[in-house]
Amino acid sequence: MAANTGILRRPLAPVGIWAWMTTVDHKRIAVLYGVTAFFFFLLGGMEALVMRVQLASAESTLVSAATFNAMFTMHGTTMVFMVVMPAGAAFFNFLVPLMIGARDVAFPRLNAFSYWLFLFGALFMNFSFFMNAFPDIGWFGYAPLTSNEFTISNATDYWVLGLLVMGVGTTAAGFNFVVTILNMRAPGMTLMRMPVFVWMTLIVAFLIIFAFPPLTIALAFLTFDRFFDTNFFVDIGAGSDPLLWQHLFWIFGHPEVYILILPAMGIVSDVLPTFTRKPLFGYSMIVFAGVVIAFLGFGVWAHHMFTTGLGPWANAAFSATTMAIAVPTGVKIFNWLATLYGGSITFKTPMLFALGFISMFMLGGLSGIMHAVTAVDSQQQDTYFIVAHFHYVLFGGAIFGINSGIYYWFPKITGKMLSEPLGKVHFWLMLIGFNLTFMPMHILGVIGMPRRIYTYAEDMGFEFLNQIVSAGAFIIALSVIIFIINVVRSVRQGEPAGDNPWEAATLEWSISSPPHHYNFAVVPTVRSQYPLWDENANVVLPPALPAHDEPVMPDPSYWPIVVAFSITMVAGGLIIWQGHAIAGLTVIASMGLLGMRAIYGWVLEPMEDEAHVSVHH
Amino acid sequence: MARFLKLRTPILTVALMALLLAVLSACASPQNTFDPKSDATDSILTIYILVTVVASVVGFAVLAAMVWLIIKFRAKPGVPAKQIHGNTKLEIAWTIAPIFILLIIGIPTMYWIAGTAEDPAPNVLEVEATGHQWWFEFTYPGMGLDGGDLITANELVIPVGRDIRVTLYSDDVVHSFWVPQLVGKTDMIPGRTNVLQTFNAYEPGLYYGQCAEFCGTAHALMRFRVNVKTSADFSTWADAHNAGPAAPEPGTAAARGSLGFATCSGCHAISGTAAQGRIGPDLSLFGERSTIAAGILDNTDANLKAWIGDVRSIKPIPEGARFMPTFNDGTLDEGQIADIAAYLNSLTAE
Amino acid sequence: MWAFLGSDVLFFGTLIATHLVYRGQSVSGPTENILDIPITSISTFVLLMSSLAMVLALSGLQRGKMGEARFWLAATALLGSVFIGFQMYEFAEFANEGLTPRTNLFGSTFLIMTGFHGTHVAIGILWLWSLFFATFNGKIHQGNSLEVEIAGLYWHFVDIVWIVIFGVVYLVGAYGAEEHVEEAGHAAAAIFGIG
């Protein structure tokens, strides 16, 4: 039959490396995202430790200025694009179909494609280290420092192309989740019955599809500037304006902050009810506040630019919108606290991390309001106070929230429980290490330590606090080691989890741990927000169907990884082209053709292999 | 418990804040923003303290409430959770309450922003500052010879008690001009003209400044000093600057150095002499400066010789960047370098 | 698809905004006076006609008239190709007169913007031909006309983007509305501190 469009036979085996590389199962893709994000978390963490050792003493010469600059550039880029975003994606992938009662996402192969683009883009950018060219432009890469004139090596090329590749994958994932959530909910799963995590995913997906285009354009301009000598940011005398980059970057960059933090808010909103044994306080307000935050998030970008001389009008307007965003954020925090009221609270590890999230994120939010005040910002901008602030939001917020989610859903993902005692040690070490690391940074900012400096003079009075900070960083590292031990121990000899170890209320806990690849043997009908707690809501599922009646699921496909690979290699060809025109053009042309061929293969390939389908029917 | 927290939290917070402020303003850092030395940073600090207190009170109150809630409502056998779904009145209340708290800090903020748009005093001193990778250039329009520019570098000299308005430029990438004790930061952006907030220094002294926007490899070593002088001293300095140096006594190291400086005059200028290069920093009255190499080393003979000999051993200059060449590679011998150093440090106002 | 188009609006919005903000900032080389309005009007008309053809193709398919559907699909793709031809001719003319992306800001913003649009058209043409051939082996039929409807949605969108570019860049660039748009552009630029 013509159905087999591939050059190679379609891989159908359920195990082995090949199965993972061609999988379109949202749960496996989630695991891939999660494991990759954790790998980059370790990498980004080591980059942070290098910086902390360097800064532990004044006038330190442990690493060179260029190395240090590469460390903070890649630490920032890695943690934002290769850790927190894919960790969020891991949760979206695993949970959204389970929570809304679907068997997969709307476009399973596009989903795989997003992951491979992310992985290849991330590897591509980090590949620059092997080429002895370290991106050292800061994670927001201000023009014109990124131009050929000021960064001579092609490290910046790896950075800009890597981000472009990852951005395409992320945008595709955004579409995928919007469609999945809007179109694939089980009967009775109205929008206002969705778990808050699904709501936050929907908002994040919309943020992604509206915030990434400005970034893509900015990166495209920069790519053209660097490879084809255009004049977007470089030709200052001829009218180019470096501020254009800053506007484009932050129009993306501020919504990006909410892309990073909203998944954690969703996780916490679902963890709290389980461990207080009561419904979330003010569900609709929490959802509505998330929507308002997303809208306002597009109107605050210039608060990153108060010191660029926008003038009093712009500063006043953006100061006001930035303060306004504190209102919906505050509403969420108050509603979470009110959820605790009247509860029957048990302090399992997921709950501890959720409480850690609420308290640390709130502190980060408050310091954020401080630099919404332009006067104060003129003293805080680009100091360690800012570094402290966004780590309270992104580490105390996002990472604590993600940890809460890991402890909460690990049993569902693997079928094994994580150790509670080890989890508690992990939490307390991380909380203490986190505050030792980032609380003194506020004071360092106040006493005038700028960020991104690889050294400081002894008479500045920065040394003592920096030593505390560095010590704290190593405590965080220790807590991560304990987490690794916990995971390894659990995978080997963890207690079996059972379907619903936390006696939670949402749909994913109604099926086996780990779930079958088809998730739900029979798609459930939903009648309330907390179906498993609500006696009237009959979602108790019939037993799994006999094997020959299993639902037909999409089969694996190798086209997504091939398309992602060829796109990344076209970017690689561009870099080769700078040195060897013909070799570069050859790579670009051959990879372009391969990509086109693969797209056709993908489009014409049926979702289920016919050989496979015929077994079942 | 609840009563206690309600009453004591603000009081405790204020006490803690007072302690923190005392510690901070006593901190010996020369870039301490809580130790303002001008009207500009003073007015910022007032708002700074206000928002810090508001943020701390809210922060401690919410943390205390959370601790109270998790202790009070920890799981107890036989006590089931109350199935509360929400409370519209409460939720509206805590949507509106933050708006009032925000007004407390928002109104002074707007007031301050309006203040930055006000005109400075008529006797304002206009200065232009230009950022270069990795040093600062300062120009005083109209204060040089014959109404021309007076140009200096890396040490901004200003009179005490007079409004200073600095216009900011950049020659290459984005830099940021910041003197924490005198004035908040504003960026120096190529192709744009920014104006720093007008400030008026309280007392003479030497203040630390530093580039605050990442500007490439040696960003950490792009510093400067602001030398606030009395009006009389400031005039003396400017006059001496324009008068140029007296010819050094023949036969001294300085005299030999003044001839050897021909090697440097393509890039560096010394007002009143033949050296008029404008690529590198202006070196007029070099002997008056407290630091060399853009505020990173004390201006001592040994440091200066090391700097002239090999800047790359002191500042991490990437390959290919436009910066001062290395001279101890045979271009100049140790004696010649010592002579030039002696000449530079002989350039004083006396 | 609507989500994709929403995202693409931002994409082109950013490009057009950049072009407007940088308008009048080029210090050397040819700028807007190089634009050839009559020729571009013809190509704009061609693209508009292709949208009409697209509507007819879909309507044919929905009524099950495969011949009609095939004819109009091919017509849409061909008209799109004519548009691309015009654009390549225009770019070549500009290069002759010394305007490339490197020449000045106008060259960078104009050529990159219209180039991205041309790429969208080219992708659309590939898509249309794929659908055209798929009608022969039965993969596209009356029952799944949604496939063609989605392609049509994309095609109309790309068409509308062109109308905006033509209006904002060509007409405004060459004719009198100049000052007003310049004022509006500069007011917007002043608010955000650009330009």
mmCIF file of N, CA and C in Angstrom, chain A residues 295-355:
data_model
loop_
_atom_site.group_PDB
_atom_site.id
_atom_site.type_symbol
_atom_site.label_atom_id
_atom_site.label_comp_id
_atom_site.label_asym_id
_atom_site.label_seq_id
_atom_site.Cartn_x
_atom_site.Cartn_y
_atom_site.Cartn_z
ATOM 1 N N PHE A 295 -2.660 39.325 30.451
ATOM 2 C CA PHE A 295 -2.894 40.529 29.650
ATOM 3 C C PHE A 295 -1.960 41.654 30.069
ATOM 4 N N LEU A 296 -1.904 41.909 31.394
ATOM 5 C CA LEU A 296 -1.055 42.999 31.868
ATOM 6 C C LEU A 296 0.408 42.725 31.547
ATOM 7 N N GLY A 297 0.765 41.436 31.482
ATOM 8 C CA GLY A 297 2.154 41.057 31.234
ATOM 9 C C GLY A 297 2.683 41.620 29.931
ATOM 10 N N PHE A 298 1.773 41.918 28.981
ATOM 11 C CA PHE A 298 2.222 42.501 27.719
ATOM 12 C C PHE A 298 2.383 44.017 27.804
ATOM 13 N N GLY A 299 1.961 44.601 28.928
ATOM 14 C CA GLY A 299 1.988 46.061 29.006
ATOM 15 C C GLY A 299 2.980 46.598 30.016
ATOM 16 N N VAL A 300 3.962 45.795 30.384
ATOM 17 C CA VAL A 300 4.876 46.249 31.436
ATOM 18 C C VAL A 300 6.339 46.158 31.022
ATOM 19 N N TRP A 301 6.596 45.820 29.721
ATOM 20 C CA TRP A 301 7.965 45.459 29.383
ATOM 21 C C TRP A 301 8.980 46.564 29.656
ATOM 22 N N ALA A 302 8.546 47.846 29.506
ATOM 23 C CA ALA A 302 9.550 48.908 29.612
ATOM 24 C C ALA A 302 10.037 49.107 31.040
ATOM 25 N N HIS A 303 9.476 48.370 32.024
ATOM 26 C CA HIS A 303 10.045 48.523 33.370
ATOM 27 C C HIS A 303 11.435 47.891 33.447
ATOM 28 N N HIS A 304 11.794 47.135 32.417
ATOM 29 C CA HIS A 304 13.187 46.669 32.339
ATOM 30 C C HIS A 304 14.084 47.766 31.799
ATOM 31 N N MET A 305 13.469 48.880 31.374
ATOM 32 C CA MET A 305 14.217 49.890 30.633
ATOM 33 C C MET A 305 14.068 51.275 31.252
ATOM 34 N N PHE A 306 13.751 51.330 32.561
ATOM 35 C CA PHE A 306 13.575 52.634 33.201
ATOM 36 C C PHE A 306 14.830 53.496 33.101
ATOM 37 N N THR A 307 15.984 52.862 33.031
ATOM 38 C CA THR A 307 17.217 53.660 33.042
ATOM 39 C C THR A 307 17.714 53.985 31.636
ATOM 40 N N THR A 308 16.916 53.668 30.604
ATOM 41 C CA THR A 308 17.398 53.914 29.254
ATOM 42 C C THR A 308 16.979 55.278 28.730
ATOM 43 N N GLY A 309 16.371 56.093 29.585
ATOM 44 C CA GLY A 309 16.033 57.441 29.159
ATOM 45 C C GLY A 309 14.800 57.505 28.289
ATOM 46 N N LEU A 310 13.747 56.750 28.634
ATOM 47 C CA LEU A 310 12.519 56.794 27.850
ATOM 48 C C LEU A 310 11.762 58.087 28.096
ATOM 49 N N GLY A 311 12.089 58.758 29.179
ATOM 50 C CA GLY A 311 11.390 59.997 29.489
ATOM 51 C C GLY A 311 10.346 59.786 30.564
ATOM 52 N N PRO A 312 9.925 60.882 31.203
ATOM 53 C CA PRO A 312 9.034 60.781 32.361
ATOM 54 C C PRO A 312 7.677 60.155 32.041
ATOM 55 N N TRP A 313 7.113 60.425 30.848
ATOM 56 C CA TRP A 313 5.784 59.893 30.548
ATOM 57 C C TRP A 313 5.798 58.378 30.481
ATOM 58 N N ALA A 314 6.717 57.846 29.686
ATOM 59 C CA ALA A 314 6.798 56.394 29.551
ATOM 60 C C ALA A 314 7.103 55.758 30.902
ATOM 61 N N ASN A 315 8.021 56.359 31.645
ATOM 62 C CA ASN A 315 8.377 55.790 32.944
ATOM 63 C C ASN A 315 7.176 55.763 33.880
ATOM 64 N N ALA A 316 6.400 56.850 33.893
ATOM 65 C CA ALA A 316 5.245 56.905 34.782
ATOM 66 C C ALA A 316 4.218 55.851 34.373
ATOM 67 N N ALA A 317 3.965 55.726 33.066
ATOM 68 C CA ALA A 317 2.962 54.777 32.598
ATOM 69 C C ALA A 317 3.368 53.345 32.929
ATOM 70 N N PHE A 318 4.616 52.999 32.650
ATOM 71 C CA PHE A 318 5.033 51.617 32.885
ATOM 72 C C PHE A 318 5.195 51.330 34.373
ATOM 73 N N SER A 319 5.507 52.355 35.142
ATOM 74 C CA SER A 319 5.549 52.187 36.590
ATOM 75 C C SER A 319 4.148 51.832 37.098
ATOM 76 N N ALA A 320 3.141 52.525 36.567
ATOM 77 C CA ALA A 320 1.768 52.280 37.017
ATOM 78 C C ALA A 320 1.292 50.891 36.606
ATOM 79 N N THR A 321 1.537 50.487 35.341
ATOM 80 C CA THR A 321 1.069 49.161 34.929
ATOM 81 C C THR A 321 1.772 48.079 35.732
ATOM 82 N N THR A 322 3.062 48.306 36.036
ATOM 83 C CA THR A 322 3.809 47.298 36.782
ATOM 84 C C THR A 322 3.237 47.136 38.189
ATOM 85 N N MET A 323 2.874 48.271 38.795
ATOM 86 C CA MET A 323 2.256 48.155 40.125
ATOM 87 C C MET A 323 0.903 47.455 40.012
ATOM 88 N N ALA A 324 0.194 47.743 38.917
ATOM 89 C CA ALA A 324 -1.143 47.153 38.765
ATOM 90 C C ALA A 324 -1.073 45.630 38.728
ATOM 91 N N ILE A 325 0.007 45.094 38.173
ATOM 92 C CA ILE A 325 0.102 43.645 38.042
ATOM 93 C C ILE A 325 0.249 42.988 39.418
ATOM 94 N N ALA A 326 0.607 43.794 40.425
ATOM 95 C CA ALA A 326 0.701 43.250 41.784
ATOM 96 C C ALA A 326 -0.678 42.865 42.304
ATOM 97 N N VAL A 327 -1.730 43.502 41.775
ATOM 98 C CA VAL A 327 -3.071 43.242 42.320
ATOM 99 C C VAL A 327 -3.517 41.794 42.048
ATOM 100 N N PRO A 328 -3.550 41.361 40.781
ATOM 101 C CA PRO A 328 -3.955 39.958 40.564
ATOM 102 C C PRO A 328 -2.990 38.968 41.212
ATOM 103 N N THR A 329 -1.706 39.328 41.281
ATOM 104 C CA THR A 329 -0.749 38.431 41.923
ATOM 105 C C THR A 329 -1.078 38.302 43.404
ATOM 106 N N GLY A 330 -1.399 39.435 44.023
ATOM 107 C CA GLY A 330 -1.779 39.421 45.430
ATOM 108 C C GLY A 330 -3.033 38.588 45.647
ATOM 109 N N VAL A 331 -4.001 38.725 44.747
ATOM 110 C CA VAL A 331 -5.247 37.962 44.851
ATOM 111 C C VAL A 331 -4.948 36.470 44.913
ATOM 112 N N LYS A 332 -4.024 36.032 44.055
ATOM 113 C CA LYS A 332 -3.685 34.607 44.070
ATOM 114 C C LYS A 332 -3.119 34.192 45.410
ATOM 115 N N ILE A 333 -2.179 34.991 45.921
ATOM 116 C CA ILE A 333 -1.539 34.615 47.183
ATOM 117 C C ILE A 333 -2.577 34.557 48.304
ATOM 118 N N PHE A 334 -3.459 35.563 48.355
ATOM 119 C CA PHE A 334 -4.480 35.561 49.421
ATOM 120 C C PHE A 334 -5.411 34.358 49.279
ATOM 121 N N ASN A 335 -5.746 34.012 48.041
ATOM 122 C CA ASN A 335 -6.632 32.869 47.855
ATOM 123 C C ASN A 335 -5.959 31.560 48.261
ATOM 124 N N TRP A 336 -4.670 31.446 47.983
ATOM 125 C CA TRP A 336 -3.960 30.236 48.429
ATOM 126 C C TRP A 336 -3.951 30.152 49.940
ATOM 127 N N LEU A 337 -3.671 31.312 50.585
ATOM 128 C CA LEU A 337 -3.667 31.297 52.055
ATOM 129 C C LEU A 337 -5.050 30.943 52.583
ATOM 130 N N ALA A 338 -6.088 31.492 51.947
ATOM 131 C CA ALA A 338 -7.442 31.201 52.411
ATOM 132 C C ALA A 338 -7.783 29.732 52.213
ATOM 133 N N THR A 339 -7.129 29.095 51.241
ATOM 134 C CA THR A 339 -7.351 27.664 51.067
ATOM 135 C C THR A 339 -6.864 26.898 52.299
ATOM 136 N N LEU A 340 -5.784 27.424 52.932
ATOM 137 C CA LEU A 340 -5.281 26.763 54.145
ATOM 138 C C LEU A 340 -6.297 26.857 55.270
ATOM 139 N N TYR A 341 -7.079 27.982 55.279
ATOM 140 C CA TYR A 341 -7.996 28.230 56.392
ATOM 141 C C TYR A 341 -9.058 27.133 56.463
ATOM 142 N N GLY A 342 -9.203 26.565 57.641
ATOM 143 C CA GLY A 342 -10.222 25.529 57.833
ATOM 144 C C GLY A 342 -9.823 24.179 57.285
ATOM 145 N N GLY A 343 -8.557 24.048 56.840
ATOM 146 C CA GLY A 343 -8.134 22.797 56.239
ATOM 147 C C GLY A 343 -7.710 21.761 57.263
ATOM 148 N N SER A 344 -7.410 20.586 56.752
ATOM 149 C CA SER A 344 -6.833 19.542 57.584
ATOM 150 C C SER A 344 -5.485 19.218 56.922
ATOM 151 N N ILE A 345 -4.463 20.016 57.295
ATOM 152 C CA ILE A 345 -3.242 20.072 56.493
ATOM 153 C C ILE A 345 -2.264 18.960 56.866
ATOM 154 N N THR A 346 -1.815 18.177 55.885
ATOM 155 C CA THR A 346 -0.734 17.222 56.122
ATOM 156 C C THR A 346 0.506 17.725 55.378
ATOM 157 N N PHE A 347 1.656 17.570 56.029
ATOM 158 C CA PHE A 347 2.875 18.179 55.482
ATOM 159 C C PHE A 347 3.727 17.160 54.748
ATOM 160 N N LYS A 348 3.189 16.634 53.676
ATOM 161 C CA LYS A 348 4.005 15.789 52.805
ATOM 162 C C LYS A 348 4.921 16.696 51.983
ATOM 163 N N THR A 349 5.951 16.095 51.378
ATOM 164 C CA THR A 349 6.936 16.908 50.666
ATOM 165 C C THR A 349 6.322 17.825 49.601
ATOM 166 N N PRO A 350 5.366 17.344 48.776
ATOM 167 C CA PRO A 350 4.806 18.273 47.787
ATOM 168 C C PRO A 350 4.193 19.503 48.451
ATOM 169 N N MET A 351 3.548 19.301 49.594
ATOM 170 C CA MET A 351 2.923 20.416 50.297
ATOM 171 C C MET A 351 3.983 21.373 50.832
ATOM 172 N N LEU A 352 5.098 20.803 51.349
ATOM 173 C CA LEU A 352 6.160 21.679 51.859
ATOM 174 C C LEU A 352 6.676 22.573 50.739
ATOM 175 N N PHE A 353 6.924 21.974 49.576
ATOM 176 C CA PHE A 353 7.425 22.790 48.465
ATOM 177 C C PHE A 353 6.377 23.806 48.028
ATOM 178 N N ALA A 354 5.103 23.425 48.109
ATOM 179 C CA ALA A 354 4.064 24.380 47.712
ATOM 180 C C ALA A 354 4.045 25.564 48.673
ATOM 181 N N LEU A 355 4.177 25.274 49.979
ATOM 182 C CA LEU A 355 4.216 26.377 50.948
ATOM 183 C C LEU A 355 5.482 27.209 50.758
#
